Amino acid sequence: MSQDVEDIKPSYPLFREQEYRDTLANKRDNFEEKHPQEKIDEVFQWTTTEEYKELNFQREALTVNPAKACQPLGSVLCSLGFENTMPYVHGSQGCVAYFRTYFNRHFKEPISCVSDSMTEDAAVFGGQQNMKDGLENCMKVYKPDMIAVSTTCMAEVIGDDLNAFINNSKNEGHVPQDYPVPFAHTPSFVGSHTTGWDNMFEGIIRYFTLNYMEDKEVGSNGQINIVPGFETYLGNYRVIKRMLNEMDVPFKLLSDPEEVLDTPADGQFRMYSGGTTQDEVRDAPNAKDTLLLQAWQLVKTEKFVRNTWKHEAPRINIPMGLEWTDEFLMKVSEISGQPIPDSLAKERGRLVDMMTDSHAWMHGKKFALWGDPDFVMGMSKFLMELGAEPTHILCHNANKRWKKAMEAILATSPYGSNSEVHLGKDLWHMRSLVFTNKPDFMIGNSYGKFIQRDTLYKGEEHEVPLIRIGFPIFDRHHLHRQTTMGYEGAMQMLTTLVNAVLERLDDETRGMQTTDYNYDLVR
């Protein structure tokens, strides 16, 4: 089809032109094993039934649309949080291309990451030579101050020894002996992206502190360490810094990718920007204590901080919503000795005012949600604070202890009495849940849009709208700059949630002379 240069059409209207419709129909009729539409609709309707749900939940050896990603993705994000550090993945180019494009599409930013391009020969004979050449090339071409190494499935299946490979690379002069090359084994076939973040972070702090603890003294630098975990809302890094600065608390954010994932368009390319320095990592054991913002995903980090740094690392909940932000600030105040300032008290009061204003619209609304363990727990807690009901809670990458803790939190509120917690399930399970026990809304990442589309296909009365809070968000712009933590994050989430409720109400009441008796100007 020829196009007019003065009226270039984007793909959406272009593919609705009759010529494209005819082409696609011809493809279906002549080149696809086409089933009758009646059969397709019959099977579709069956997949929305209770019978199918029971069969679906018996599924064991197949994952359909996972609600998690693989370990190296998390290790790359963790590495990006350190100053002048290049994430290096020991594996194939395809894996690294996936990690980079995954973050590209979410952050709308260039993502620096390299691999040592393992291929068939390395899969048979091992990837040591790839490691030697790769480290040398990375150091010379990209000039990082540190290379943080993780692995893919191929390297883990054949048993490549990162410690030996890196030491041999140094002994043979490919990189200097004193050049920092921390590493972590991150097999994709176990755990998830949060496990990879935890493994990489523990590998980095182990590299810089494990054998250098003789002159360390807990509390000697007067600071608090903050460990964010796998966190993709850049506003959360900023809000934590702002709150602690307002409290006048000395702190260090360990792994801070805020700047490198949000560089300005000012004509200067920044391969590296901001991040935690090596000296700050070396000094971290001298802090008063370490707070893990997402403790459910930081298992190895917690163990290392307690056993090696001798920090208490008190267990805290993710600072989302009203009560858990209160607890976070009170814990910071307790450790630092600094009072909570009036500015944060006023901010809290504004959140309470917003919750009161919106309570009538949020009360009793039912939500299905999925995501990482700490996020799902914090979001469920906040929904109950708003008077909403988290009816379907799904976490693909949590453990049984998390499920028990989640159920205990739900038991503290009447709004959690009808909730179900689903562990190790995927988004095809979530699809069955929203068809057989319809919530009002879903909260999750962009992949939920396909569930919304399916519910609408069954009929408008079955549609479950998606509210995009989580990771990844590919099909909307700039949401990664928002905030979910602190009072500020609670305000932003409440604004998103209540306006989604009101937008849905408008959709349902705009029928001219049929439903518009409730199409009100003031809500």
Coordinates of C-alpha atoms in Angstrom, one line a residue:
M1 CA 0.0 0.0 0.0
S2 CA 1.4 3.4 -0.9
Q3 CA 1.1 6.2 1.6
D4 CA 0.9 10.0 1.2
V5 CA 4.0 11.6 2.5
E6 CA 1.8 14.4 3.9
D7 CA -0.4 11.9 5.8
I8 CA 1.8 9.1 7.1
K9 CA -0.4 6.8 9.1
P10 CA 0.8 5.0 12.3
S11 CA 0.4 1.2 12.5
Y12 CA -2.9 1.3 14.4
P13 CA -5.1 2.9 11.7
L14 CA -3.0 1.7 8.9
F15 CA -3.6 -2.0 9.6
R16 CA -7.3 -1.4 9.7
E17 CA -7.3 -0.4 6.0
Q18 CA -9.2 -2.8 3.8
E19 CA -6.0 -3.9 2.0
Y20 CA -4.4 -5.0 5.2
R21 CA -7.6 -6.7 6.4
D22 CA -7.7 -8.7 3.1
T23 CA -4.1 -9.6 3.4
L24 CA -4.5 -10.9 7.0
A25 CA -7.7 -12.8 6.0
N26 CA -5.9 -14.4 3.1
K27 CA -3.0 -15.4 5.4
R28 CA -5.5 -17.0 7.9
D29 CA -7.4 -18.9 5.2
N30 CA -4.5 -20.2 3.2
F31 CA -1.5 -20.5 5.5
E32 CA -2.8 -21.1 9.0
E33 CA -4.4 -24.1 10.5
K34 CA -7.5 -22.1 11.1
H35 CA -10.2 -23.4 13.5
P36 CA -13.8 -22.3 13.1
Q37 CA -14.7 -19.2 15.1
E38 CA -17.4 -21.1 16.9
K39 CA -14.9 -23.6 18.2
I40 CA -12.5 -20.8 19.3
D41 CA -15.4 -19.1 21.2
E42 CA -16.4 -22.4 22.7
V43 CA -12.9 -23.0 24.1
F44 CA -12.6 -19.4 25.2
Q45 CA -15.9 -19.6 27.2
W46 CA -14.7 -22.9 28.8
T47 CA -11.5 -21.3 30.0
T48 CA -13.6 -18.8 32.0
T49 CA -15.4 -21.4 34.0
E50 CA -14.9 -22.8 37.5
E51 CA -14.2 -26.2 36.0
Y52 CA -11.3 -24.9 34.0
K53 CA -10.0 -23.0 37.0
E54 CA -9.7 -26.2 39.0
L55 CA -7.8 -27.9 36.2
N56 CA -5.6 -24.8 35.7
F57 CA -4.6 -24.8 39.4
Q58 CA -3.6 -28.4 39.2
R59 CA -1.0 -27.4 36.6
E60 CA 2.6 -28.2 37.7
A61 CA 5.0 -28.6 34.9
L62 CA 4.1 -25.5 32.8
T63 CA 4.3 -21.7 33.4
V64 CA 2.0 -19.5 31.4
N65 CA 2.9 -15.8 31.5
P66 CA 5.0 -15.7 34.6
A67 CA 4.7 -12.9 37.1
K68 CA 8.5 -12.8 37.6
A69 CA 11.7 -12.5 35.6
C70 CA 15.1 -14.3 35.9
Q71 CA 18.0 -13.7 38.3
P72 CA 20.5 -11.9 36.0
L73 CA 17.9 -9.2 35.4
G74 CA 18.1 -8.3 39.1
S75 CA 21.8 -8.5 39.2
V76 CA 22.1 -6.0 36.3
L77 CA 19.8 -3.5 38.1
C78 CA 21.8 -3.9 41.4
S79 CA 25.1 -3.3 39.5
L80 CA 23.8 -0.2 37.9
G81 CA 23.4 1.3 41.3
F82 CA 27.2 1.6 41.9
E83 CA 29.4 4.4 40.7
N84 CA 31.1 3.9 37.3
T85 CA 30.2 0.2 37.3
M86 CA 29.6 -2.0 34.3
P87 CA 27.2 -4.9 34.7
Y88 CA 28.9 -7.9 33.0
V89 CA 26.9 -11.1 32.3
H90 CA 28.9 -14.3 31.8
G91 CA 26.7 -15.9 29.1
S92 CA 25.3 -15.4 25.7
Q93 CA 24.6 -12.2 23.9
G94 CA 20.9 -13.0 23.6
C95 CA 20.4 -13.0 27.3
V96 CA 22.0 -9.6 27.8
A97 CA 20.0 -8.2 24.9
Y98 CA 16.9 -9.3 26.8
F99 CA 17.9 -7.7 30.0
R100 CA 18.8 -4.4 28.3
T101 CA 15.7 -4.2 26.2
Y102 CA 13.5 -5.1 29.2
F103 CA 14.9 -2.1 31.1
N104 CA 14.9 0.0 28.0
R105 CA 11.2 -0.4 27.5
H106 CA 10.4 0.3 31.2
F107 CA 12.8 3.2 31.9
K108 CA 12.9 4.6 28.3
E109 CA 16.6 5.0 28.9
P110 CA 19.8 3.4 27.4
I111 CA 21.0 0.6 29.6
S112 CA 24.7 -0.3 29.7
C113 CA 25.5 -3.9 30.1
V114 CA 28.0 -6.3 28.5
S115 CA 28.3 -10.1 28.0
D116 CA 31.3 -12.3 27.0
S117 CA 29.3 -13.8 24.2
M118 CA 29.4 -17.5 25.1
T119 CA 28.4 -19.7 22.1
E120 CA 28.3 -23.4 21.4
D121 CA 32.1 -24.0 21.9
A122 CA 32.0 -22.3 25.3
A123 CA 28.9 -24.4 26.2
V124 CA 31.0 -27.6 25.6
F125 CA 34.5 -26.5 26.7
G126 CA 33.6 -23.8 29.3
G127 CA 33.7 -20.1 29.1
Q128 CA 37.0 -19.2 30.7
Q129 CA 38.6 -17.7 27.6
N130 CA 35.4 -15.7 27.0
M131 CA 35.8 -14.4 30.5
K132 CA 39.5 -13.4 30.0
D133 CA 38.9 -11.6 26.7
G134 CA 35.6 -10.1 27.9
L135 CA 37.0 -8.6 31.1
E136 CA 39.9 -7.1 29.2
N137 CA 37.8 -5.7 26.5
C138 CA 35.2 -4.3 28.9
M139 CA 37.9 -2.5 30.9
K140 CA 39.6 -1.0 27.9
V141 CA 36.6 0.0 25.9
Y142 CA 34.1 1.2 28.5
K143 CA 36.6 2.2 31.2
P144 CA 34.5 1.4 34.3
D145 CA 35.9 1.6 37.8
M146 CA 34.3 -1.8 38.6
I147 CA 33.0 -4.7 36.6
A148 CA 30.2 -6.7 38.4
V149 CA 29.9 -10.2 37.0
S150 CA 26.8 -12.4 37.1
T151 CA 25.8 -15.5 35.1
T152 CA 23.2 -17.0 32.8
C153 CA 21.7 -20.5 32.6
M154 CA 24.4 -21.7 30.1
A155 CA 27.3 -20.8 32.4
E156 CA 25.5 -22.3 35.4
V157 CA 24.5 -25.6 33.7
I158 CA 28.1 -26.3 32.7
G159 CA 29.4 -25.3 36.1
D160 CA 31.7 -22.4 35.2
D161 CA 33.6 -21.2 38.3
L162 CA 33.5 -17.4 38.4
N163 CA 36.0 -17.1 41.2
A164 CA 38.6 -19.2 39.4
F165 CA 38.0 -17.6 36.1
I166 CA 38.3 -14.1 37.4
N167 CA 41.5 -14.9 39.4
N168 CA 43.0 -16.6 36.3
S169 CA 42.1 -13.5 34.3
K170 CA 44.0 -11.3 36.8
N171 CA 46.9 -13.7 37.1
E172 CA 47.4 -13.7 33.3
G173 CA 47.3 -9.9 33.2
H174 CA 43.9 -9.4 31.4
V175 CA 42.9 -7.0 34.2
P176 CA 45.0 -5.7 37.1
Q177 CA 45.2 -7.6 40.3
D178 CA 43.6 -4.8 42.3
Y179 CA 40.9 -4.1 39.8
P180 CA 37.4 -4.6 41.5
V181 CA 35.5 -7.5 39.9
P182 CA 32.9 -8.7 42.4
F183 CA 30.7 -11.6 41.2
A184 CA 27.6 -13.6 41.9
H185 CA 26.2 -16.8 40.6
T186 CA 22.7 -16.1 39.3
P187 CA 21.2 -19.2 37.7
S188 CA 17.9 -18.3 35.9
F189 CA 16.3 -21.7 36.6
V190 CA 15.9 -21.0 40.3
G191 CA 14.7 -17.9 42.1
S192 CA 13.7 -14.8 40.3
H193 CA 14.9 -11.2 39.5
T194 CA 14.7 -10.4 43.2
T195 CA 17.0 -13.3 44.1
G196 CA 19.5 -12.0 41.5
W197 CA 19.5 -8.6 43.0
D198 CA 20.1 -10.0 46.5
N199 CA 22.9 -12.3 45.2
M200 CA 24.7 -9.5 43.3
F201 CA 24.4 -7.1 46.2
E202 CA 25.8 -9.7 48.7
G203 CA 28.6 -10.4 46.2
I204 CA 29.6 -6.7 46.0
I205 CA 29.5 -6.0 49.7
R206 CA 31.3 -9.3 50.4
Y207 CA 34.1 -8.3 47.9
F208 CA 34.7 -5.0 49.6
T209 CA 34.2 -5.9 53.3
L210 CA 34.5 -9.6 54.1
N211 CA 38.3 -9.6 54.5
Y212 CA 38.7 -6.1 55.8
M213 CA 36.7 -6.0 59.0
E214 CA 39.6 -5.6 61.4
D215 CA 39.3 -1.8 61.6
K216 CA 35.6 -1.7 61.4
E217 CA 33.5 -0.5 64.3
V218 CA 29.7 -0.5 64.3
G219 CA 28.4 3.1 64.7
S220 CA 31.7 4.8 64.2
N221 CA 30.6 6.8 61.1
G222 CA 27.2 7.7 62.7
Q223 CA 25.2 6.8 59.6
I224 CA 22.4 4.4 58.7
N225 CA 22.7 2.1 55.7
I226 CA 19.6 1.9 53.5
V227 CA 19.3 -1.1 51.1
P228 CA 16.5 -0.7 48.6
G229 CA 16.4 -4.2 47.0
F230 CA 15.0 -4.6 43.5
E231 CA 13.3 -1.2 43.1
T232 CA 12.2 0.2 39.7
Y233 CA 10.3 3.3 40.9
L234 CA 12.9 6.1 40.8
G235 CA 10.7 8.3 42.9
N236 CA 11.2 5.8 45.8
Y237 CA 14.9 6.4 45.9
R238 CA 14.2 10.2 45.9
V239 CA 11.5 10.0 48.6
I240 CA 13.6 8.0 51.0
K241 CA 16.5 10.5 50.6
R242 CA 14.1 13.4 51.1
M243 CA 12.6 12.0 54.2
L244 CA 15.9 11.2 55.8
N245 CA 17.4 14.5 54.8
E246 CA 14.4 16.3 56.4
M247 CA 15.1 14.3 59.6
D248 CA 18.8 15.4 59.4
V249 CA 19.8 11.7 59.5
P250 CA 23.2 10.8 58.0
F251 CA 22.7 7.8 55.7
K252 CA 24.0 6.0 52.7
L253 CA 21.8 4.4 50.1
L254 CA 23.6 1.2 49.0
S255 CA 22.9 0.6 45.3
D256 CA 21.4 3.8 44.0
P257 CA 20.6 3.7 40.2
E258 CA 18.4 6.8 40.3
E259 CA 20.6 9.0 38.2
V260 CA 21.9 6.6 35.6
L261 CA 18.3 5.5 34.9
D262 CA 17.0 9.0 34.6
T263 CA 19.7 11.1 32.8
P264 CA 18.8 14.4 31.2
A265 CA 18.6 15.0 27.5
D266 CA 21.1 17.9 27.4
G267 CA 23.4 16.7 24.6
Q268 CA 25.8 14.7 26.8
F269 CA 25.6 10.9 27.0
R270 CA 26.3 9.5 30.4
M271 CA 27.2 5.8 30.4
Y272 CA 27.7 6.2 34.2
S273 CA 26.0 8.6 36.4
G274 CA 25.7 8.8 40.2
G275 CA 25.6 5.6 42.3
T276 CA 27.1 4.3 45.5
T277 CA 30.8 4.7 45.6
Q278 CA 33.3 2.0 46.4
D279 CA 34.5 4.0 49.5
E280 CA 30.9 4.1 50.7
V281 CA 30.6 0.4 50.5
R282 CA 33.9 -0.1 52.3
D283 CA 32.6 2.2 55.1
A284 CA 29.2 0.6 55.3
P285 CA 30.1 -1.8 58.2
N286 CA 30.9 1.3 60.3
A287 CA 27.3 2.5 60.2
K288 CA 25.0 2.4 63.2
D289 CA 22.7 -0.1 61.5
T290 CA 21.3 -1.3 58.2
L291 CA 17.7 -1.1 57.1
L292 CA 16.5 -3.4 54.4
L293 CA 13.5 -1.8 52.7
Q294 CA 12.4 -5.1 51.1
A295 CA 13.5 -7.7 53.6
W296 CA 11.5 -10.6 52.0
Q297 CA 13.8 -10.5 48.9
L298 CA 17.1 -9.8 50.7
V299 CA 17.8 -13.1 52.4
K300 CA 21.5 -13.4 51.7
T301 CA 22.1 -9.7 52.3
E302 CA 20.4 -9.9 55.7
K303 CA 22.5 -12.8 56.7
F304 CA 25.7 -11.2 55.6
V305 CA 24.9 -7.9 57.3
R306 CA 24.1 -9.5 60.6
N307 CA 26.9 -12.1 60.6
T308 CA 29.8 -10.1 59.1
W309 CA 29.0 -6.5 59.8
K310 CA 27.4 -7.3 63.2
H311 CA 24.5 -5.0 62.5
E312 CA 21.1 -5.8 64.0
A313 CA 19.3 -5.1 60.7
P314 CA 15.9 -5.0 62.4
R315 CA 13.1 -6.5 60.4
I316 CA 10.9 -3.8 59.0
N317 CA 8.0 -3.8 56.6
I318 CA 8.3 -2.0 53.2
P319 CA 7.5 1.7 53.9
M320 CA 4.2 1.8 51.9
G321 CA 1.0 3.3 53.1
L322 CA 0.3 5.1 56.4
E323 CA 1.1 2.7 59.2
W324 CA 4.2 1.1 57.7
T325 CA 5.7 4.5 56.8
D326 CA 5.1 5.5 60.4
E327 CA 7.0 2.5 61.5
F328 CA 9.9 3.1 59.2
L329 CA 10.3 6.7 60.3
M330 CA 10.0 5.7 64.0
K331 CA 12.7 3.1 63.5
V332 CA 15.0 5.6 61.8
S333 CA 14.3 8.0 64.7
E334 CA 15.1 5.3 67.2
I335 CA 18.4 4.3 65.6
S336 CA 19.6 7.9 64.8
G337 CA 18.2 9.7 67.8
Q338 CA 16.7 12.3 65.5
P339 CA 13.1 13.4 66.0
I340 CA 10.6 13.2 63.2
P341 CA 10.2 16.8 61.9
D342 CA 7.0 18.8 61.6
S343 CA 7.3 18.7 57.8
L344 CA 6.8 15.0 57.7
A345 CA 4.1 15.2 60.3
K346 CA 2.2 17.6 58.1
E347 CA 2.8 15.4 55.1
R348 CA 1.3 12.5 57.1
G349 CA -1.7 14.7 57.9
R350 CA -2.3 15.5 54.3
L351 CA -2.3 11.8 53.5
V352 CA -4.9 11.2 56.2
D353 CA -7.0 14.0 54.8
M354 CA -6.8 12.5 51.3
M355 CA -7.8 9.0 52.6
T356 CA -10.8 10.6 54.4
D357 CA -11.8 12.5 51.3
S358 CA -11.7 9.3 49.1
H359 CA -12.9 6.8 51.6
A360 CA -16.5 6.7 50.4
W361 CA -15.3 5.8 46.9
M362 CA -12.6 3.3 47.9
H363 CA -14.7 1.5 50.6
G364 CA -15.6 -2.1 49.6
K365 CA -13.9 -2.0 46.2
K366 CA -12.3 -5.4 45.4
F367 CA -8.8 -5.6 43.9
A368 CA -6.8 -8.4 42.4
L369 CA -3.0 -7.8 42.5
W370 CA 0.3 -9.4 41.8
G371 CA 4.0 -8.5 41.9
D372 CA 7.1 -9.0 44.1
P373 CA 6.7 -10.2 47.7
D374 CA 7.3 -6.9 49.6
F375 CA 5.4 -4.8 47.1
V376 CA 2.3 -7.1 47.1
M377 CA 2.4 -7.1 50.9
G378 CA 2.7 -3.3 51.1
M379 CA 0.0 -2.7 48.5
S380 CA -2.4 -5.1 50.3
K381 CA -1.8 -3.4 53.6
F382 CA -2.5 0.0 52.0
L383 CA -5.7 -1.1 50.3
M384 CA -7.0 -2.3 53.6
E385 CA -6.1 1.1 55.2
L386 CA -8.3 2.6 52.4
G387 CA -11.2 0.3 53.2
A388 CA -10.7 -1.6 50.0
E389 CA -10.5 -5.4 49.8
P390 CA -7.5 -7.2 48.2
T391 CA -9.5 -10.3 47.2
H392 CA -6.9 -12.1 45.0
I393 CA -3.2 -11.7 46.1
L394 CA -0.8 -13.5 43.8
C395 CA 3.0 -13.7 44.2
H396 CA 5.0 -15.9 41.9
N397 CA 8.3 -15.5 43.6
A398 CA 7.6 -15.7 47.4
N399 CA 8.0 -18.6 49.8
K400 CA 5.7 -20.3 52.3
R401 CA 6.9 -18.1 55.2
W402 CA 5.8 -15.0 53.2
K403 CA 2.4 -16.5 52.6
K404 CA 1.9 -17.2 56.3
A405 CA 3.0 -13.6 57.1
M406 CA 0.7 -12.2 54.4
E407 CA -2.3 -14.2 55.8
A408 CA -1.5 -12.9 59.3
I409 CA -1.6 -9.3 58.0
L410 CA -4.9 -9.9 56.3
A411 CA -6.3 -11.4 59.5
T412 CA -5.8 -8.0 61.3
S413 CA -8.5 -6.3 59.2
P414 CA -12.1 -7.0 58.3
Y415 CA -11.2 -6.0 54.7
G416 CA -8.9 -9.0 54.4
S417 CA -11.4 -11.6 55.5
N418 CA -12.3 -12.6 52.0
S419 CA -8.8 -12.5 50.6
E420 CA -7.0 -15.4 49.0
V421 CA -3.2 -15.7 48.8
H422 CA -1.8 -17.6 45.9
L423 CA 1.9 -18.6 46.0
G424 CA 4.0 -19.6 43.1
K425 CA 1.2 -18.9 40.6
D426 CA 1.4 -17.1 37.2
L427 CA -0.8 -14.7 35.3
W428 CA -2.8 -17.5 33.6
H429 CA -3.9 -18.5 37.1
M430 CA -4.8 -14.9 37.8
R431 CA -6.9 -14.9 34.6
S432 CA -8.9 -17.8 36.0
L433 CA -9.3 -16.0 39.4
V434 CA -10.8 -12.8 37.9
F435 CA -13.2 -14.8 35.7
T436 CA -14.6 -17.0 38.4
N437 CA -14.6 -14.4 41.3
K438 CA -14.7 -11.0 39.6
P439 CA -12.9 -8.1 41.4
D440 CA -13.5 -4.5 40.5
F441 CA -10.0 -3.8 39.4
M442 CA -6.6 -5.4 38.9
I443 CA -3.3 -3.9 40.1
G444 CA -0.2 -5.1 38.3
N445 CA 2.2 -4.7 35.5
S446 CA 1.6 -4.2 31.8
Y447 CA 1.1 -7.9 31.1
G448 CA -2.3 -7.6 32.9
K449 CA -3.7 -5.8 29.9
F450 CA -4.2 -9.1 28.2
I451 CA -6.3 -10.3 31.1
Q452 CA -8.4 -7.1 30.8
R453 CA -8.8 -7.7 27.1
D454 CA -10.0 -11.3 27.7
T455 CA -12.5 -10.2 30.3
L456 CA -13.9 -7.6 28.0
Y457 CA -14.2 -10.1 25.2
K458 CA -16.6 -12.1 27.3
G459 CA -18.8 -9.1 27.8
E460 CA -18.7 -5.5 29.2
E461 CA -20.1 -6.7 32.4
H462 CA -17.1 -9.0 32.9
E463 CA -14.4 -6.5 32.2
V464 CA -11.8 -6.0 34.9
P465 CA -9.8 -2.8 34.4
L466 CA -6.0 -2.8 35.0
I467 CA -4.4 -0.2 37.2
R468 CA -0.7 -0.1 36.2
I469 CA 1.4 -0.2 39.4
G470 CA 4.4 -2.5 39.4
F471 CA 7.1 -3.7 37.1
P472 CA 7.4 -3.8 34.2
I473 CA 5.3 -1.1 32.7
F474 CA 6.0 -1.0 28.9
D475 CA 2.8 0.5 27.5
R476 CA 2.6 3.7 29.5
H477 CA 5.2 6.4 29.8
H478 CA 6.9 8.0 32.8
L479 CA 5.2 5.9 35.5
H480 CA 8.7 4.7 36.6
R481 CA 9.4 8.1 37.9
Q482 CA 6.5 8.0 40.4
T483 CA 6.6 7.0 44.0
T484 CA 5.0 4.2 46.0
M485 CA 6.9 4.5 49.3
G486 CA 6.4 7.0 52.1
Y487 CA 3.5 9.3 52.6
E488 CA 4.2 10.9 49.2
G489 CA 4.0 7.5 47.5
A490 CA 0.8 6.7 49.4
M491 CA -0.7 10.0 48.1
Q492 CA 0.3 9.2 44.5
M493 CA -1.1 5.6 44.7
L494 CA -4.4 6.8 46.3
T495 CA -4.7 9.4 43.5
T496 CA -4.2 6.7 40.9
L497 CA -6.6 4.3 42.6
V498 CA -9.5 6.6 43.4
N499 CA -9.4 8.3 40.0
A500 CA -9.5 4.8 38.3
V501 CA -12.6 4.1 40.3
L502 CA -14.2 7.4 39.3
E503 CA -13.2 7.0 35.6
R504 CA -14.8 3.6 35.7
L505 CA -17.9 5.1 37.2
D506 CA -18.1 7.7 34.4
D507 CA -17.7 4.9 31.8
E508 CA -20.7 3.1 33.4
T509 CA -22.9 6.2 33.7
R510 CA -22.5 8.1 30.5
G511 CA -25.3 6.5 28.5
M512 CA -27.5 9.3 27.2
Q513 CA -30.9 9.1 29.0
T514 CA -30.1 5.5 30.2
T515 CA -27.4 5.6 32.9
D516 CA -26.5 9.3 32.9
Y517 CA -28.6 10.0 36.0
N518 CA -25.4 9.3 37.9
Y519 CA -23.1 11.1 35.4
D520 CA -22.3 13.7 38.0
L521 CA -20.0 16.7 37.8
V522 CA -18.9 16.5 41.4
R523 CA -17.7 13.2 42.8

